[in-house]
PDB file of C-alpha atoms and ligand atoms in Angstrom:
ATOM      1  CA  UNK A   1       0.000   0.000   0.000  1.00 70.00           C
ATOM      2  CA  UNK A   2       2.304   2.931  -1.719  1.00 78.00           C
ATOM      3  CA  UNK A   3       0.274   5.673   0.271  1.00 95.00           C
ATOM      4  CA  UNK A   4      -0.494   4.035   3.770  1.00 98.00           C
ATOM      5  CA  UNK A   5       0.895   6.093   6.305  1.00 98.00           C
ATOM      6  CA  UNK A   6       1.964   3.328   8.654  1.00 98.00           C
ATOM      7  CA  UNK A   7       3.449   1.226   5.608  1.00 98.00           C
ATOM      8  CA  UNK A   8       5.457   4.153   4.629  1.00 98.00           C
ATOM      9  CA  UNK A   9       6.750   4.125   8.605  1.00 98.00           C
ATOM     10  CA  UNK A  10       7.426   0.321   8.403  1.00 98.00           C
ATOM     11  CA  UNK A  11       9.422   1.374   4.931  1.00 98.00           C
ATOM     12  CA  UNK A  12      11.620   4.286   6.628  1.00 98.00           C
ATOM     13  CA  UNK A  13       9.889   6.575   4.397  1.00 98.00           C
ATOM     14  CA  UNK A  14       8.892   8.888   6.826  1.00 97.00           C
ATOM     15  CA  UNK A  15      10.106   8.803  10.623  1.00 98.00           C
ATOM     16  CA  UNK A  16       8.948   7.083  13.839  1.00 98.00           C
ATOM     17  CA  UNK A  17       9.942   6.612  17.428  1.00 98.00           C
ATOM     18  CA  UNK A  18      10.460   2.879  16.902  1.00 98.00           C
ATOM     19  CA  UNK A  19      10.014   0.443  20.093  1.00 98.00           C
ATOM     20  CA  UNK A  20      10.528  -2.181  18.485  1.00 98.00           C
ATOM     21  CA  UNK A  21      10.783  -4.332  15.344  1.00 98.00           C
ATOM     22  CA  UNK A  22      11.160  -7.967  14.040  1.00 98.00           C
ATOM     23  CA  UNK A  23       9.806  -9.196  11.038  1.00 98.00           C
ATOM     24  CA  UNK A  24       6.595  -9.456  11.194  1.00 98.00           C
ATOM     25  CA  UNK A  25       5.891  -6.515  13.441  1.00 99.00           C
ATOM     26  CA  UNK A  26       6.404  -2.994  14.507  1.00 99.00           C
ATOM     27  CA  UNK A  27       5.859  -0.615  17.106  1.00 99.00           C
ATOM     28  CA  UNK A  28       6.583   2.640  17.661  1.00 99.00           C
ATOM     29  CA  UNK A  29       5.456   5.792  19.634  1.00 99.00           C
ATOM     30  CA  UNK A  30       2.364   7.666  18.707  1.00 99.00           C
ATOM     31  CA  UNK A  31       2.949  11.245  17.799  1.00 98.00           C
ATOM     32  CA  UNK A  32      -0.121  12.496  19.621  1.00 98.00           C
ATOM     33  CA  UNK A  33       0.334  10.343  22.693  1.00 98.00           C
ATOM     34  CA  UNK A  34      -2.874   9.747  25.744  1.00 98.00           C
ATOM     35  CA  UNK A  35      -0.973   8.162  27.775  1.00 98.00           C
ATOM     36  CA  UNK A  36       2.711   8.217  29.398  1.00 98.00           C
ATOM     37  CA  UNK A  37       3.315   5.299  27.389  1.00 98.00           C
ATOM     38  CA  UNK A  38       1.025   5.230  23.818  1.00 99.00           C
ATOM     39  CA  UNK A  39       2.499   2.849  21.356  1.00 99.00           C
ATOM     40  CA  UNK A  40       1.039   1.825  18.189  1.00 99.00           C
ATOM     41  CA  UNK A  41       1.411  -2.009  17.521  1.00 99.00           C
ATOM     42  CA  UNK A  42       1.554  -2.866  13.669  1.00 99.00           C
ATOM     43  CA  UNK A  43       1.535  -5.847  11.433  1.00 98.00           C
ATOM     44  CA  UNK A  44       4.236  -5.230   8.624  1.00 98.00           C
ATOM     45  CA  UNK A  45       1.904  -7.010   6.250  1.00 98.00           C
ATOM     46  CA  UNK A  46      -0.731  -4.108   5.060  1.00 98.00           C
ATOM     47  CA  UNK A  47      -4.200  -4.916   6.379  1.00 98.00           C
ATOM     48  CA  UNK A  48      -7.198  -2.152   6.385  1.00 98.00           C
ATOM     49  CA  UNK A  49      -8.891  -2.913   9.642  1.00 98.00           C
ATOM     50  CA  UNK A  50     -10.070  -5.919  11.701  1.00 98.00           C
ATOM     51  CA  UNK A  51     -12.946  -6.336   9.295  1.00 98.00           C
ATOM     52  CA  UNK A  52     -10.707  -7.523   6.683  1.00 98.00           C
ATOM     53  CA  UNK A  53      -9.639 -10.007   9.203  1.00 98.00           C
ATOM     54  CA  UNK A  54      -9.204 -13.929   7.859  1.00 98.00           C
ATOM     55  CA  UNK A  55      -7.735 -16.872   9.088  1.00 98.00           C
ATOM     56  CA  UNK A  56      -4.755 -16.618   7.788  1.00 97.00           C
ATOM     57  CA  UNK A  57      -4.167 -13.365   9.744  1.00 98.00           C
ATOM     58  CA  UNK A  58      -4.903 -15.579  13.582  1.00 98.00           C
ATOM     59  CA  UNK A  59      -0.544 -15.430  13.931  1.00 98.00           C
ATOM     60  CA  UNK A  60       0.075 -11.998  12.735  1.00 98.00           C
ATOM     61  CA  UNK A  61      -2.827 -10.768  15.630  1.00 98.00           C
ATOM     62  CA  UNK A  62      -1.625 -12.703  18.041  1.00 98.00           C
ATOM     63  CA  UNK A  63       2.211 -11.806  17.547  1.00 98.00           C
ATOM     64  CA  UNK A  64       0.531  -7.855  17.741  1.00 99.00           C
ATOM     65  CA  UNK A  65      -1.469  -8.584  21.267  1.00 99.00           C
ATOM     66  CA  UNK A  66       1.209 -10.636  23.030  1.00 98.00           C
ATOM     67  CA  UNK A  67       4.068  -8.055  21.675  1.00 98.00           C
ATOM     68  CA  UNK A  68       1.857  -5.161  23.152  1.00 99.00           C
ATOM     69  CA  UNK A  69       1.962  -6.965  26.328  1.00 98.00           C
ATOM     70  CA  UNK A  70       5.818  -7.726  26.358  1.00 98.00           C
ATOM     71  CA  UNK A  71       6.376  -4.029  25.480  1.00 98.00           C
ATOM     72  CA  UNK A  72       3.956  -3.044  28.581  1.00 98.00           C
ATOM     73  CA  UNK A  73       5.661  -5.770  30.825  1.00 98.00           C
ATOM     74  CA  UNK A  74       9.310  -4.504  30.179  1.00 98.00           C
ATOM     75  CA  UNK A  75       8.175  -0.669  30.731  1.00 98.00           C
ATOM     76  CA  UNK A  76       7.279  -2.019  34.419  1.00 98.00           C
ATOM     77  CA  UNK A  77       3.183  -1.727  33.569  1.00 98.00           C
ATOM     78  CA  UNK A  78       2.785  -5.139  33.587  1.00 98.00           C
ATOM     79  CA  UNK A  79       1.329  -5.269  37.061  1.00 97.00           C
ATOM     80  CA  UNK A  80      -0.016  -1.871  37.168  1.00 97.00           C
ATOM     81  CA  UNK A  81      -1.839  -2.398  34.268  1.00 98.00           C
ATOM     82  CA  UNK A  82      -2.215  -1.253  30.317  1.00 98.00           C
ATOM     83  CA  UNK A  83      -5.106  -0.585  27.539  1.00 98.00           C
ATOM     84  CA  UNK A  84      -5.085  -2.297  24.152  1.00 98.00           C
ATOM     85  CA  UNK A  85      -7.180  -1.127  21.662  1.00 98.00           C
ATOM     86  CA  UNK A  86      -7.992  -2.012  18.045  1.00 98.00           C
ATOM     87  CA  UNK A  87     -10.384   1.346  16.682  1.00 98.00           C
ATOM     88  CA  UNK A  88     -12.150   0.087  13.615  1.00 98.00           C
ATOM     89  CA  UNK A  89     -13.635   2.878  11.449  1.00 98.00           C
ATOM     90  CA  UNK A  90     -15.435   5.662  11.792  1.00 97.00           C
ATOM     91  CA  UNK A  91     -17.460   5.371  14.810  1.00 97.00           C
ATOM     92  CA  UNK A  92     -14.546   4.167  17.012  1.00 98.00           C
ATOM     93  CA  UNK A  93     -12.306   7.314  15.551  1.00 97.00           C
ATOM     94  CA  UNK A  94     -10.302   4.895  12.698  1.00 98.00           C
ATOM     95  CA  UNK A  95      -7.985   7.512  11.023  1.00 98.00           C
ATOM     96  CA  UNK A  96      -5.208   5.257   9.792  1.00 98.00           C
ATOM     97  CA  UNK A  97      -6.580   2.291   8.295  1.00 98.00           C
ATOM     98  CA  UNK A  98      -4.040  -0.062   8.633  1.00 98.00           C
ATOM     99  CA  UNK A  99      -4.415  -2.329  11.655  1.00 98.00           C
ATOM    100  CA  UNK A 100      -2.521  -0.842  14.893  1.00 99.00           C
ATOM    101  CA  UNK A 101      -3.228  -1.817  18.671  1.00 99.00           C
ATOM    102  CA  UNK A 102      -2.965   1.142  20.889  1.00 98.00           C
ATOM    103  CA  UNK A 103      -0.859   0.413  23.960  1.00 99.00           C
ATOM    104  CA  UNK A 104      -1.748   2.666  26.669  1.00 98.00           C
ATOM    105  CA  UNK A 105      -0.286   2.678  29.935  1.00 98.00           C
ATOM    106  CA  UNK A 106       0.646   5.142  32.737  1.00 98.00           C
ATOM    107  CA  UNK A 107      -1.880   6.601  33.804  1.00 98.00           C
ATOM    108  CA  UNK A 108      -5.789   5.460  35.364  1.00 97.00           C
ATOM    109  CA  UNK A 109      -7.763   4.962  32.289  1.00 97.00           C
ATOM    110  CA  UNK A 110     -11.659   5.469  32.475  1.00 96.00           C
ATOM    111  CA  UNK A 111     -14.474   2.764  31.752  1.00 97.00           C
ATOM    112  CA  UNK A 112     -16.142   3.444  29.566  1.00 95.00           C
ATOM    113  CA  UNK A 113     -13.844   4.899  27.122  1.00 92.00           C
ATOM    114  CA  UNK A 114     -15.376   8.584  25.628  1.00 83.00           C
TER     115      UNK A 114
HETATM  116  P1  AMP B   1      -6.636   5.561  15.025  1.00 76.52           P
HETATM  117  O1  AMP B   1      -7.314   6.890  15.253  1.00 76.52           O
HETATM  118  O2  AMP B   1      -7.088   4.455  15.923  1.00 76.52           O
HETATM  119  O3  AMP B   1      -6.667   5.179  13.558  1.00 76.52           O
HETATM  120  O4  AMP B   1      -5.121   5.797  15.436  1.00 76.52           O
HETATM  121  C1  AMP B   1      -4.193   6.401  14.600  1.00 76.52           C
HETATM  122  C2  AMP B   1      -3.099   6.903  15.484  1.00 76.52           C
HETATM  123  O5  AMP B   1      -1.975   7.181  14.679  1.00 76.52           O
HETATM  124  C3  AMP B   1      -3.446   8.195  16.232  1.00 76.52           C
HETATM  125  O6  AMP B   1      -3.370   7.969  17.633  1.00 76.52           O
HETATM  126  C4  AMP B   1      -2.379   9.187  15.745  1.00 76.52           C
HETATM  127  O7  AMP B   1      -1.928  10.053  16.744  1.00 76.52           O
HETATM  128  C5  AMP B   1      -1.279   8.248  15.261  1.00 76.52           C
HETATM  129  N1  AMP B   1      -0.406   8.803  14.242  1.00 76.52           N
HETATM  130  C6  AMP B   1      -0.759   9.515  13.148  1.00 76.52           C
HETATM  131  N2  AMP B   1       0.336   9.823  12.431  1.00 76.52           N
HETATM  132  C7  AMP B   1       1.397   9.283  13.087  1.00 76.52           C
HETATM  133  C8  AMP B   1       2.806   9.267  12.852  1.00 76.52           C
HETATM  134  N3  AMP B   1       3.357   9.851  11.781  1.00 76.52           N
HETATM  135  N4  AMP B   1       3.594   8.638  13.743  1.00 76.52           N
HETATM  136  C9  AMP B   1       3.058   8.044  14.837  1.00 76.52           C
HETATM  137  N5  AMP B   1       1.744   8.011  15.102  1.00 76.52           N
HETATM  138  C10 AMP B   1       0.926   8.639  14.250  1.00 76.52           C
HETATM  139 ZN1   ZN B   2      -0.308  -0.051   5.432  1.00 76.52          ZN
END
């Protein structure tokens, strides 16, 4: 996807605070972050949203969840606690549509979410 935003981060076409990287996934800092600690989670594999989903994407999701928890863990939030979210279009504020978990930690995080 020549003009996905995230794909162009996972090309070093534009810049990111990388977190960290293997070959299947990356994650780096969001620019606008909630949260002392707001990464962005990210298949390298382009892949709109969760509703384009099948099941030969089960690994790739479950590399993204249990890396957002590793990242939490070895920032010392494993016990506090963290927030993982997957925002899938327009109602739930989708901007970049290439799939991303939000890792939020840091700070108490209200139920519901706004
Ligand atoms: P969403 O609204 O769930 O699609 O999340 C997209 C996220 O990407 C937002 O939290 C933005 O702040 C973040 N974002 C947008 N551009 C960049 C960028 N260049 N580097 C890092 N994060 C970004
Ligand atoms: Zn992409």
């Amino acid at each position: 996807m020549s003009d996905c935003l995230f794909c162009k981060i996972i090309k070093r076409e534009i810049p990111a605070s990388i977190v960290y990287e293997d070959d299947h996934v990356l994650a780096f800092n969001d620019i606008n972050p909630q949260a002392p600690l707001h990464a962005l989670v990210v298949p390298k594999r382009h892949i709109d949203s969760l509703n384009a989903l099948s099941p030969e994407d089960d690994a790739i999701v479950g590399e993204v969840v249990r890396r957002a928890a590793a990242i939490a863990r070895d920032k010392g939030y494993g016990d506090r606690g963290f927030r993982t979210v997957f925002n899938t279009n327009a109602e739930a504020g989708q901007t970049v549509f290439h799939v991303h978990l939000h890792l939020l930690a840091g700070r108490g995080l209200r139920w519901p979410p706004g």
